[in-house]
XYZ file of C-alpha atoms in Angstrom:
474
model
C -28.055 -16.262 -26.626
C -28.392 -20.191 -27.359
C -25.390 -22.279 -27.045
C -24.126 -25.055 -29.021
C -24.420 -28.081 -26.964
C -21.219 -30.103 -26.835
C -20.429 -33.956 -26.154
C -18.531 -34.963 -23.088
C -14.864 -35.241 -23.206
C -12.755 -37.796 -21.886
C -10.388 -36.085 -19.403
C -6.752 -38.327 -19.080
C -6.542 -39.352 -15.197
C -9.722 -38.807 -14.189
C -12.530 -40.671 -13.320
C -15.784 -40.532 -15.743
C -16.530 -37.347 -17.861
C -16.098 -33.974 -17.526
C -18.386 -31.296 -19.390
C -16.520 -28.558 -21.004
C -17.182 -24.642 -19.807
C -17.788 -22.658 -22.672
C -18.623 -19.238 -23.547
C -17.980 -16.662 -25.653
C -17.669 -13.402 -23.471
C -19.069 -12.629 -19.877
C -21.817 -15.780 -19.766
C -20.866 -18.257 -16.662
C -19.389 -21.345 -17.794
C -22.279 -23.893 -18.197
C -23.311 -26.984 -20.669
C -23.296 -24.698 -23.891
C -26.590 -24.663 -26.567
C -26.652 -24.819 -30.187
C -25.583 -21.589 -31.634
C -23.782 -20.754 -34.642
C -21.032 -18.062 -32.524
C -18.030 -19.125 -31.386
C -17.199 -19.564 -28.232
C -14.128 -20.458 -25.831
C -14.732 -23.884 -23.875
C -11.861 -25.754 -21.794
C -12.158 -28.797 -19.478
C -12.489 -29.469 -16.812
C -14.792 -26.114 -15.685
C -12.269 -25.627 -11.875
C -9.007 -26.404 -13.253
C -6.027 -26.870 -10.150
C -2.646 -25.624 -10.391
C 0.071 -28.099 -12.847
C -3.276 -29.613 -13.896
C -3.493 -29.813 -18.196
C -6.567 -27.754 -19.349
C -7.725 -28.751 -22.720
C -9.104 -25.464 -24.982
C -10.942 -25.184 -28.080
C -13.905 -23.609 -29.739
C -17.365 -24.243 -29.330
C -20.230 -23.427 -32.101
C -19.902 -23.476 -36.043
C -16.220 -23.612 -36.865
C -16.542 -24.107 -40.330
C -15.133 -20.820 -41.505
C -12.167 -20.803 -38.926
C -8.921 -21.263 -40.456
C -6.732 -20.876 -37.044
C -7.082 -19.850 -33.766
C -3.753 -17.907 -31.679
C -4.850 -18.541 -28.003
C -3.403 -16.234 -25.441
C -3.622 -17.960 -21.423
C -3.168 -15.134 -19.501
C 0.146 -16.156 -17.837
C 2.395 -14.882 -20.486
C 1.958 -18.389 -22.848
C 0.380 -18.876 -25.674
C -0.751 -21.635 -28.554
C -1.563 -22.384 -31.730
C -4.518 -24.824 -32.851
C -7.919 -25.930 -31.296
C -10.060 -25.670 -34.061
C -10.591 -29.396 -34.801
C -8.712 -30.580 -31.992
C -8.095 -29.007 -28.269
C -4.885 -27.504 -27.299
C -3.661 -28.082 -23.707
C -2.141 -25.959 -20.997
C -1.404 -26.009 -17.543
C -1.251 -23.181 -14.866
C 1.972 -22.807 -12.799
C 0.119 -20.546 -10.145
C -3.651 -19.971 -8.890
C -5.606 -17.130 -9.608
C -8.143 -15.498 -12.262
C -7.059 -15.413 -15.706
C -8.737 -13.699 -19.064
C -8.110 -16.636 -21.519
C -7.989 -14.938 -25.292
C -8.617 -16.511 -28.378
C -7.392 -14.722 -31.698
C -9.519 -16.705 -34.378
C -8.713 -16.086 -38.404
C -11.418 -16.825 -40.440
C -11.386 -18.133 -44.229
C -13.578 -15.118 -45.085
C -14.198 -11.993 -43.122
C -12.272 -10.083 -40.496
C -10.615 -11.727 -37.269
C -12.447 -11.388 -34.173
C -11.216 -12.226 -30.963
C -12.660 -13.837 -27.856
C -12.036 -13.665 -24.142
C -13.609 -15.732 -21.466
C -12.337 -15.664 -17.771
C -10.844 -18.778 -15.883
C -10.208 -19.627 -12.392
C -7.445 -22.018 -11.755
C -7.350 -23.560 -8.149
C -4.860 -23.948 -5.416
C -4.026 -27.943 -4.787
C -3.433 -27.432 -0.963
C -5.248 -24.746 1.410
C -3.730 -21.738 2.622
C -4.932 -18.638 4.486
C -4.586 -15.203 2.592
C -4.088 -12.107 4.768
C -3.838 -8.635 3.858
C -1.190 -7.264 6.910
C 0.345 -9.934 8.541
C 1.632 -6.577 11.549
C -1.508 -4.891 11.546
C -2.341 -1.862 13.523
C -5.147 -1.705 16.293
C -8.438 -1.121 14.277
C -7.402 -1.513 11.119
C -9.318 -3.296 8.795
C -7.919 -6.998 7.649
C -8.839 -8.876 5.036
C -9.034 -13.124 5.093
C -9.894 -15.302 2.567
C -8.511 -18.675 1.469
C -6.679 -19.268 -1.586
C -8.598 -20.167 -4.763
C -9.555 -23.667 -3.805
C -12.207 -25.676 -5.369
C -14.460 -27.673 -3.319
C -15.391 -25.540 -0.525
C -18.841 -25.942 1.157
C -17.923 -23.829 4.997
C -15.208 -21.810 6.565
C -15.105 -20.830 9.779
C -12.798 -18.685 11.177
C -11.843 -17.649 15.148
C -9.505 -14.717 14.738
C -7.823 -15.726 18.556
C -9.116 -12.436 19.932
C -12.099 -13.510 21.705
C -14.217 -11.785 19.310
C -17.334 -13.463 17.821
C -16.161 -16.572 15.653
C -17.603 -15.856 11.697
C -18.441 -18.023 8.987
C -18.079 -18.328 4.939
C -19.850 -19.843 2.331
C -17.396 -20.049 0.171
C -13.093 -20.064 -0.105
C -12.901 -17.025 -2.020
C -15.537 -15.264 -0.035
C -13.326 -12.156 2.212
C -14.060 -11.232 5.882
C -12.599 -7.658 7.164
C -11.508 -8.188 11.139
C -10.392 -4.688 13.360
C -8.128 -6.700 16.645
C -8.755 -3.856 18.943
C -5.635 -4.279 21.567
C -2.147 -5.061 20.756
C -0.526 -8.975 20.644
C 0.283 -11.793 18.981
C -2.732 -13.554 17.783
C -3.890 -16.997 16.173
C -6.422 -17.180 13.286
C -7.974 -20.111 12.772
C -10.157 -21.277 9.789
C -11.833 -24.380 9.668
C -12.983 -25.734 6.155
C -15.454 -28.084 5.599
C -15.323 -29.473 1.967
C -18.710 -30.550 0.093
C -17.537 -33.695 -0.153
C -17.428 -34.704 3.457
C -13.711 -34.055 3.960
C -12.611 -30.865 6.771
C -9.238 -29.356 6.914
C -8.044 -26.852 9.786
C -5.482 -23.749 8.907
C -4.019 -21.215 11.210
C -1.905 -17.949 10.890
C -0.006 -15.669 12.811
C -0.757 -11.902 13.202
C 1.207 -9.652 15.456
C -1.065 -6.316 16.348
C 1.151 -2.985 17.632
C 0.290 0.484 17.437
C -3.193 2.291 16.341
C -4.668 2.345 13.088
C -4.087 5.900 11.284
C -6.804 5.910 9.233
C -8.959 5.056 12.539
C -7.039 7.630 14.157
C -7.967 10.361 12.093
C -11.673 9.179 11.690
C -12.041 9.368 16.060
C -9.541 13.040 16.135
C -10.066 14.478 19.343
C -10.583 18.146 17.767
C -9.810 19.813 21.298
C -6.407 18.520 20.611
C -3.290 19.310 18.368
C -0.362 16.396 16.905
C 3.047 17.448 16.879
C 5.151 16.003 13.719
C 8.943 16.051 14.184
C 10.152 17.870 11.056
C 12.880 15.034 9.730
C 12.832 13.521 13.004
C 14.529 16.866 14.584
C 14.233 16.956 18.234
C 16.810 19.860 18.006
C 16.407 21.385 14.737
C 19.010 18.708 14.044
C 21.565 20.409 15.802
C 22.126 17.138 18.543
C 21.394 14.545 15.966
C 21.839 14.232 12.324
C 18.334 14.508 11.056
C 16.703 11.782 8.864
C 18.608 9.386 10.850
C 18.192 6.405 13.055
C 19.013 8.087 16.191
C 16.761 11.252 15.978
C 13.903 9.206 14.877
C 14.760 6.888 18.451
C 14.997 9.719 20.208
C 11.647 11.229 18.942
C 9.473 8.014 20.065
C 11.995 7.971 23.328
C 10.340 12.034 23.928
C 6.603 10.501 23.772
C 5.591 13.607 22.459
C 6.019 13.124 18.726
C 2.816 12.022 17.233
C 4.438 11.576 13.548
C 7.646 11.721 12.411
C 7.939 13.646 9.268
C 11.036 11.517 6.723
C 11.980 12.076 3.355
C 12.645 8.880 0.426
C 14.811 9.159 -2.378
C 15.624 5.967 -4.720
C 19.287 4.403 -4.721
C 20.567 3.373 -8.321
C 19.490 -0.095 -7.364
C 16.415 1.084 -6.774
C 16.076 0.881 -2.873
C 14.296 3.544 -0.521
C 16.669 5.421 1.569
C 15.650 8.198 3.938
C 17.191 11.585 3.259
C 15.731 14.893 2.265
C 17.744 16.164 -0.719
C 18.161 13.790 -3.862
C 22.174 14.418 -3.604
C 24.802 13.989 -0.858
C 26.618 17.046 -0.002
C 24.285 18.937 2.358
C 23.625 16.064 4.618
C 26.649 13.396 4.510
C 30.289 13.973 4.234
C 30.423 13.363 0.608
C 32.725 16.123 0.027
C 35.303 14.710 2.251
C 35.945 12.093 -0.286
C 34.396 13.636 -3.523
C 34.057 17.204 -5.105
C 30.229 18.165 -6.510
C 27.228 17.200 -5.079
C 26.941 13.783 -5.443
C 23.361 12.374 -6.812
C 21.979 9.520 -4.903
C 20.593 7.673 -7.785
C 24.285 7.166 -9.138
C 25.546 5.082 -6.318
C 24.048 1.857 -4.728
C 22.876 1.340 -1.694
C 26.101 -0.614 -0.813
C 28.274 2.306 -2.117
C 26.071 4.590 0.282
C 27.460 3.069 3.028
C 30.668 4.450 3.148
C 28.656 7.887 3.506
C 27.860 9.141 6.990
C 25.504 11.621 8.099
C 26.056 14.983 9.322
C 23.835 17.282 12.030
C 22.528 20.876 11.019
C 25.313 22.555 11.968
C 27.792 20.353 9.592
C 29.164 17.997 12.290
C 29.658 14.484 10.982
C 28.447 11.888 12.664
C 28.940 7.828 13.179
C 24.932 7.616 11.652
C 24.815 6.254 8.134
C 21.689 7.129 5.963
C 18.875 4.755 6.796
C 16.763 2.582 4.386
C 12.926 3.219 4.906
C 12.494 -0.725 5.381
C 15.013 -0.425 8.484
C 12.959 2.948 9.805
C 9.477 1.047 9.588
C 10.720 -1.973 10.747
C 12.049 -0.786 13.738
C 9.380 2.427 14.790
C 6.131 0.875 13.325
C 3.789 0.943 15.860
C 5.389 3.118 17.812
C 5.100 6.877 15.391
C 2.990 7.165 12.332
C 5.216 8.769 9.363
C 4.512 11.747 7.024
C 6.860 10.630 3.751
C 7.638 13.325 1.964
C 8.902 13.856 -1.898
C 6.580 11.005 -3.131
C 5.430 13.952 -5.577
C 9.119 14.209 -6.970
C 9.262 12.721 -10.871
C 13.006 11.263 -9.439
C 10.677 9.131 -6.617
C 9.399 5.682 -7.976
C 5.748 5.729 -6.166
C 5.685 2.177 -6.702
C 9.121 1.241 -4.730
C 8.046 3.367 -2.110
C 4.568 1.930 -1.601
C 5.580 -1.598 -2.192
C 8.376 -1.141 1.144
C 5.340 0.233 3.203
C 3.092 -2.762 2.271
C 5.612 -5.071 2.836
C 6.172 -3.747 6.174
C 2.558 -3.978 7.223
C 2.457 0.311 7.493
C 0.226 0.891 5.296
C -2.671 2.409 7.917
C 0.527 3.649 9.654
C 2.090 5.951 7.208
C 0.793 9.071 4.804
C 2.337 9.678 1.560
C 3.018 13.246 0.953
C 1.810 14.057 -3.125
C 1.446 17.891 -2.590
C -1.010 18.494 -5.663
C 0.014 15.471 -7.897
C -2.811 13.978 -8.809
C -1.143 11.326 -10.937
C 0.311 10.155 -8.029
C -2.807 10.385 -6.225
C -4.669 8.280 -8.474
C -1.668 5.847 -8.668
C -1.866 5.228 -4.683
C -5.638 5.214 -4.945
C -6.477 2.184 -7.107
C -4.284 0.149 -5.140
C -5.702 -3.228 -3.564
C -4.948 -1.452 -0.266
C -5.101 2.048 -0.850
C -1.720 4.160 0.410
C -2.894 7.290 2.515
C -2.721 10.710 0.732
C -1.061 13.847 2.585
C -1.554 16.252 -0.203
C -1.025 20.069 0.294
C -3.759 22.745 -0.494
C -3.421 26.794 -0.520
C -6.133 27.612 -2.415
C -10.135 26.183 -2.565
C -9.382 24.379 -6.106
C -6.897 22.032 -4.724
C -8.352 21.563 -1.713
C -11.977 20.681 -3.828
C -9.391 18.239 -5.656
C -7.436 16.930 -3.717
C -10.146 15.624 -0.709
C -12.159 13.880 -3.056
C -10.312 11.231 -2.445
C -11.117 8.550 -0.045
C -7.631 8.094 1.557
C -7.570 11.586 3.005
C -7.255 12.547 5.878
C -4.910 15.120 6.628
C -4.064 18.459 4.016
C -1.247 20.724 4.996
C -0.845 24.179 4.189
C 1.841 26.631 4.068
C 2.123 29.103 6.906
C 1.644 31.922 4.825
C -2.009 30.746 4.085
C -3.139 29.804 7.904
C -6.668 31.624 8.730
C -9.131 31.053 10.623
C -11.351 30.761 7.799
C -8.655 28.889 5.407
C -8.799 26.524 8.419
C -12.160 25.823 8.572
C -12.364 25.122 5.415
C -9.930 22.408 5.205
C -10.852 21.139 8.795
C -14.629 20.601 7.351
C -13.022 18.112 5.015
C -9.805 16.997 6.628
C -7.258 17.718 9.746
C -5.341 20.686 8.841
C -1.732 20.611 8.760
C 0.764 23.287 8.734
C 4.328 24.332 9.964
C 6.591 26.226 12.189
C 10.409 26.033 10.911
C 13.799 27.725 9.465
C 13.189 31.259 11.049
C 9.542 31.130 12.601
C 10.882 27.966 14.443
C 14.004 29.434 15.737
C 11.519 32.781 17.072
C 9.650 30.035 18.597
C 12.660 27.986 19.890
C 13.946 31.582 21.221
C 10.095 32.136 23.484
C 8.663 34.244 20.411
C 4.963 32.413 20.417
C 2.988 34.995 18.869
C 2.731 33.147 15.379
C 2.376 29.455 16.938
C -0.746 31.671 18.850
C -2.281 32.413 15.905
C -2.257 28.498 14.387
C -3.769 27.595 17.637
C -6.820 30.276 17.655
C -7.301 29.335 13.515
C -7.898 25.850 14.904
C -4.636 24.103 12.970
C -5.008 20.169 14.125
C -0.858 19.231 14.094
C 2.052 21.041 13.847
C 5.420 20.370 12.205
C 8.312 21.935 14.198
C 11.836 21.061 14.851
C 11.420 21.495 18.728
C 8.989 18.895 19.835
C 9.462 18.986 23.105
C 9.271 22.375 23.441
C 6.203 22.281 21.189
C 4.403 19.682 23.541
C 5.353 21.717 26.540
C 3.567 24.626 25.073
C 0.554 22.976 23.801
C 0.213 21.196 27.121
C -0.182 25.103 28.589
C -3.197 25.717 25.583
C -4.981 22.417 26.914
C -4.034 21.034 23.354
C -2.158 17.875 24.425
């Protein structure tokens, strides 16, 4: 396609003349030719943030009554057809500028041209601030015009690495735990060099690496809502079983369960009402649904053991429960399939705490919420569930993978193959096959270990451990 070729334009506070970027769809933004389509063009080409862009139309605008311009940060304009209309950007980042153009004859037609706008002052960008060990980190820089060099020394004593460019991304694996200092040193095409650093504190292995380097001799144990005694000592779901599951050392995962407050925070507790598990009904009749009360109003709740004793435990946020065991127990989260369970609230606490190669999102089947977790930026690890060769097909064609439980009913040697060609099989022992278990019956927990199940879920973990470690599986 030719391009119109435009005159310079005088850009207010700035020295000499800048030449437009134009272009009507997915060409780069370069000194446009003669051409009779339209075309967006703004000035200058690498806008900064708070700096005014001026927009208008490039090529024959002699039919164009008015143009609607849309930024791409929620603002738009009127005019730019014989004059340019200005705007400036309140944060970096890409944009898809829009321009809505009304002709004097013939339809509208619409135009959309992508801009960059640039970061004033340097900063690192880091994908997991508390990584684990081996998992993969992203660093870039900021959108920041200018940039001839980086090179970055991740404070490990790995090999120092270089970029052309500021939005250019490295991946780094740290491969023991600590506090560490990146470094990136940026040397700017005009001469000028600028040093950044940024903390990064490294505890506990990488799941997804993990999973990847499974010693298949061996078998996990999952604590079944952090149960150490089917929840008969401690009130499960709480703070204190969960510290008294990574105080065992024999709890690989602890399995948790997130429901969503009427403010909208993550709280840890298995059913989506109150009764069962807190002493609601000391104070109110029904059952009590979590999403009518607050997080604040949960507080006056407290949390009871199997057996119906209350305790002094009061039902834990999942911020407080990664917080304070990340690193230290990977977590199986289960009802993220439930249509009461906001996927994105969930997710969002687990990337915020830096857990997202430390946790597994249990979707069962749901393959909306499957996809959902799938296209994020960072990916949220799928625990789906599979009793049958369809799902299973279904389910592991996902990249994020890497465990699929099953229901006891369903464990075989060959149903366990199967899923252990594609996956680590998961299934469990509890209500009544846990209790024959607890009580020295072993016969069915025999059976998962011949079919070759890779972890367990149980209630006893200690016991579990104690067994396994007789099977050489621990």
């Amino acid at each position: 396609m030719k391009l119109l070729k435009l005159g310079l334009w005088l850009v207010t506070g700035m020295a000499g003349l800048i030449l437009p970027a134009c272009g009507s769809g997915d060409e780069d933004a370069a000194a446009p030719e003669k051409t009779s389509e339209l075309e967006i063009c703004w000035t200058p080409e690498a806008p900064a943030v708070e700096q005014t862009v001026s927009f208008s139309l490039g090529g024959d605008v002699a039919n164009v009554r008015s143009v609607l311009w849309i930024f791409g940060d929620g603002k738009t304009a009127s005019g730019g057809v014989s004059t340019p209309v200005e705007h400036a950007y309140a944060k970096a980042g890409e944009y898809v500028v829009k321009a809505a153009v009304t002709h004097l004859s013939g339809p509208m037609t619409e135009l959309s041209k992508s801009l960059t706008v640039n970061n004033t002052e340097a900063g690192m960008v880091v994908s997991n601030d508390f990584p684990a060990r081996m998992e993969e980190v992203s660093f870039s820089l900021n959108h920041l015009a200018g940039v001839e060099l980086v090179d970055w020394d991740f404070g490990d004593d790995s090999d120092p690495q270089s970029t052309a460019s500021a939005s250019e991304i490295l991946t780094h694996a740290f491969q023991r735990d600590g506090n560490f200092t990146v470094r990136a040193s940026i040397t700017y095409g005009d001469g000028r060099s600028e040093s950044l650093q940024h903390e990064v504190e490294v505890e506990g292995l990488s799941l997804s690496w993990a999973c990847r380097n499974f010693d298949r001799s061996k078998m996990w144990i999952m604590a079944h809502r952090g149960n150490t005694q089917n929840g008969y000592n401690l009130p499960p779901n709480s703070m204190a079983a969960f510290r008294a599951c990574v105080e065992s050392g024999c709890v690989d995962f602890i399995e948790t369960d997130v429901q969503i407050t009427r403010d909208g925070e993550v709280i840890c507790l298995h059913d989506n009402y109150l009764s069962r598990f807190t002493d609601y009904n000391s104070y109110y009749s029904g059952k009590g649904m979590v999403a009518d009360y607050t997080l604040e109003e949960l507080g006056q709740f407290r949390l009871k053991t199997s057996d119906g004793k209350v305790s002094g435990e009061k039902i834990p946020t999942l911020e407080e429960v990664l917080l304070e065991f990340r690193g230290k127990v990977w977590f199986n989260l289960d009802k993220c399939m439930e249509s009461d369970v906001n996927i994105e609230k969930v997710y969002d606490v687990v990337r915020r705490c830096g857990c997202l190669d430390r946790v597994q999102f249990y979707i069962s089947d749901n393959t909306d919420r499957a996809d959902w977790l799938s296209q994020q930026e960072v990916p949220g690890i799928l625990a789906p569930h599979a009793n049958k060769e369809s799902a299973l097909t279904l389910m592991t064609a996902y990249e994020n993978t890497w465990m699929v439980q099953t229901s006891t009913g369903y464990v075989t040697p060959s149903w366990i193959a199967a899923i252990n060609a594609r996956a680590l099989s998961v299934t469990n022992l509890l209500d009544a096959d846990g209790e024959n278990f607890h009580n020295g019956n072993t016969t069915l927990m025999e059976s998962f270990v011949t079919a070759g199940v890779r972890m367990i879920q149980c209630d006893y973990p200690a016991q579990m451990d104690e067994y396994l470690r007789g099977r050489g599986k621990r």
